[in-house]
Coordinates of C-alpha atoms in Angstrom, one line a residue:
M1384 CA 0.1 0.0 0.0
L1385 CA 1.2 3.5 -0.7
Y1386 CA 0.2 6.8 0.8
V1387 CA 1.4 10.0 -0.7
F1388 CA 0.9 13.5 0.8
G1389 CA 1.8 16.4 -1.5
F1390 CA 2.3 20.1 -0.8
E1391 CA 3.7 22.8 -3.2
R1392 CA 7.1 21.2 -3.9
I1393 CA 7.6 18.7 -1.0
G1394 CA 5.8 15.5 -0.5
V1395 CA 5.7 12.6 2.0
A1396 CA 5.4 9.0 0.8
A1397 CA 4.8 6.0 3.0
S1398 CA 4.6 2.4 2.1
D1399 CA 4.7 -1.1 3.8
M1400 CA 7.9 -3.0 3.0
Y1401 CA 9.3 -6.5 3.1
F1402 CA 13.1 -6.4 2.6
V1403 CA 16.0 -8.9 2.5
D1404 CA 19.5 -7.3 2.1
P1405 CA 21.9 -9.5 0.2
D1406 CA 24.8 -7.8 2.0
P1407 CA 23.6 -6.9 5.5
I1408 CA 25.6 -5.0 8.0
P1409 CA 26.6 -7.1 11.0
G1410 CA 23.6 -8.0 13.2
Q1411 CA 21.1 -7.0 10.6
G1412 CA 20.8 -10.2 8.5
G1413 CA 17.5 -11.8 7.6
A1414 CA 14.2 -10.5 6.4
E1415 CA 12.9 -7.1 7.6
R1416 CA 9.3 -5.9 7.5
G1417 CA 7.7 -2.6 8.4
V1418 CA 7.0 0.8 6.9
R1419 CA 9.3 3.1 4.9
L1420 CA 8.5 6.9 4.9
E1421 CA 10.3 9.4 2.6
V1422 CA 10.3 13.0 2.2
R1423 CA 10.5 13.7 -1.5
V1424 CA 10.6 16.6 -4.0
L1425 CA 7.4 16.9 -6.0
R1426 CA 7.0 18.5 -9.4
P1427 CA 4.1 18.8 -11.8
G1428 CA 4.5 17.0 -15.1
D1429 CA 3.7 18.7 -18.4
L1430 CA 0.1 19.0 -19.2
P1431 CA -0.4 16.2 -21.8
G1432 CA -3.5 17.6 -23.5
G1433 CA -6.1 20.2 -23.2
I1434 CA -7.0 22.4 -20.3
Y1435 CA -9.2 19.6 -18.8
A1436 CA -6.5 17.0 -19.1
S1437 CA -5.1 15.3 -15.9
R1438 CA -1.7 16.5 -15.1
P1439 CA 1.0 14.0 -14.4
I1440 CA 2.4 14.3 -10.8
V1441 CA 6.1 13.4 -10.4
V1442 CA 7.1 12.1 -7.0
D1443 CA 10.7 12.8 -7.5
R1444 CA 14.0 12.4 -5.7
P1445 CA 14.2 11.5 -2.0
V1446 CA 15.4 14.0 0.6
W1447 CA 15.2 12.0 3.8
R1448 CA 14.1 8.6 4.7
A1449 CA 12.7 6.8 7.9
D1450 CA 12.6 3.0 7.9
L1451 CA 10.4 1.6 10.7
L1452 CA 11.5 -1.9 10.3
E1453 CA 11.7 -5.0 12.5
S1454 CA 13.2 -8.4 12.0
A1455 CA 10.7 -10.6 10.3
A1456 CA 11.8 -13.5 12.5
G1457 CA 11.2 -11.4 15.7
P1458 CA 8.1 -10.3 17.6
S1459 CA 5.6 -8.1 15.7
G1460 CA 5.7 -4.5 16.7
S1461 CA 9.4 -4.6 18.1
L1462 CA 10.7 -2.1 15.3
D1463 CA 14.2 -3.4 16.4
R1464 CA 15.6 -2.2 13.1
A1465 CA 14.2 1.2 13.0
H1466 CA 16.6 3.7 11.5
H1467 CA 16.7 6.7 9.3
H1468 CA 18.8 8.0 6.3
P1469 CA 19.4 11.8 6.9
K1470 CA 21.1 12.3 3.6
F1471 CA 21.0 11.1 0.2
D1472 CA 23.3 11.2 -2.8
G1473 CA 20.9 11.5 -5.7
W1474 CA 18.6 8.4 -5.4
E1475 CA 21.0 6.5 -3.1
P1476 CA 20.7 6.7 0.7
G1477 CA 23.4 7.2 3.1
G1478 CA 24.1 4.5 5.6
R1479 CA 21.6 3.5 8.3
V1480 CA 21.6 5.8 11.2
F1481 CA 20.1 4.4 14.5
A1482 CA 18.9 7.0 17.0
E1483 CA 18.0 6.2 20.5
E1484 CA 15.0 8.4 20.4
L1485 CA 13.8 6.7 17.2
S1486 CA 14.0 3.3 18.8
A1487 CA 12.3 4.5 22.0
A1488 CA 9.3 6.3 20.4
P1489 CA 9.4 5.8 16.6
L1490 CA 6.1 7.5 15.7
D1491 CA 6.8 10.5 17.9
W1492 CA 10.4 10.8 16.6
V1493 CA 9.3 10.7 13.0
A1494 CA 6.4 13.2 13.6
G1495 CA 8.9 15.6 15.2
R1496 CA 11.2 15.4 12.1
L1497 CA 8.4 16.0 9.8
A1498 CA 7.1 19.0 11.8
D1499 CA 10.5 20.7 11.3
L1500 CA 11.1 20.6 7.5
D1501 CA 13.6 23.5 7.6
T1502 CA 15.9 21.5 9.9
L1503 CA 15.4 18.3 8.1
L1504 CA 16.4 20.0 4.7
A1505 CA 19.5 21.6 6.3
E1506 CA 20.7 18.4 7.9
A1507 CA 20.1 16.7 4.4
G1508 CA 22.2 19.3 2.6
V1509 CA 19.3 20.3 0.5
P1510 CA 18.8 24.0 -0.1
S1511 CA 15.6 25.5 1.4
S1512 CA 14.7 26.8 -2.0
E1513 CA 13.8 23.3 -3.0
A1514 CA 10.6 23.6 -0.8
G1515 CA 7.7 25.9 -1.7
P1516 CA 7.1 28.9 0.6
G1517 CA 4.2 27.2 2.5
D1518 CA 5.6 23.7 2.5
A1519 CA 7.0 23.7 6.1
A1520 CA 3.6 25.0 7.5
D1521 CA 1.5 22.7 5.4
L1522 CA 3.6 19.6 6.3
R1523 CA 3.5 20.5 9.9
N1524 CA -0.4 20.8 9.7
A1525 CA -0.6 17.4 8.0
V1526 CA 1.7 15.5 10.4
P1527 CA -1.4 14.0 12.3
D1528 CA -2.8 12.7 9.1
I1529 CA 0.5 11.3 7.9
M1530 CA 1.2 9.6 11.1
A1531 CA -2.4 8.2 11.2
A1532 CA -1.5 6.6 7.7
V1533 CA 1.8 5.2 9.1
R1534 CA 0.0 3.7 12.1
R1535 CA -2.6 2.1 9.7
L1536 CA 0.4 0.6 7.7
L1537 CA 2.1 -0.7 10.9
D1538 CA -1.2 -2.2 12.1
G1539 CA -1.4 -4.0 8.7
V1540 CA 2.1 -5.3 9.1
A1541 CA 1.3 -6.5 12.6
K1542 CA -1.7 -8.4 11.3
G1543 CA 0.3 -10.0 8.5
E1544 CA -1.7 -8.3 5.9
L1545 CA 1.1 -6.0 4.7
A1546 CA 4.9 -6.2 4.2
R1547 CA 4.7 -9.8 3.1
P1548 CA 7.5 -11.8 1.5
P1549 CA 7.4 -12.4 -2.4
A1550 CA 4.6 -14.8 -3.2
G1551 CA 5.4 -18.5 -3.6
L1552 CA 8.7 -18.5 -1.8
A1553 CA 9.6 -19.6 1.7
E1554 CA 11.4 -17.0 3.7
E1555 CA 14.5 -19.2 4.1
D1556 CA 14.7 -19.4 0.3
I1557 CA 14.9 -15.7 -0.3
A1558 CA 18.5 -14.3 -0.7
D1559 CA 17.5 -10.8 -1.5
A1560 CA 14.1 -9.2 -2.0
R1561 CA 12.4 -5.8 -1.9
V1562 CA 8.6 -5.7 -1.9
S1563 CA 7.5 -2.1 -1.6
W1564 CA 6.5 1.0 -3.5
L1565 CA 9.5 2.8 -2.0

């Protein structure tokens, strides 16, 4: 499932995710499941027809990412692999950053990060001009709705309805996988 919240030039996308890293960092081996949330640049596509045509919407490059993940072999809801990626190099994320506050209260921590777009952009090395003039306030006002969507995704993961492994394969037979919109 994919949720996208769009503002003038910044958007937030959230999706369930099942992930197996073929080259994990020590202690992070095995399948992971959970929710990925990204702050992305948005841009309107060219109008493909007349004035009544639907306009393409481009959910473009990532600025920041939070991965609310847990070991698929562990207890549901543990989020024992929750981390974030404060910077990107184009489309590639920097390394996983584990923050004590993120592990202690994942949803509150992510909400706090989203509520402060200016700091998030500065820490990501992204010029504030990438955002529209009202994006920070609009995003801050939408944080409750975004976090409600993230909570619904996490609930679906906990129930086994979302973030499922690729169909037809046993988890032990999956060397690498990524099942997600993001």
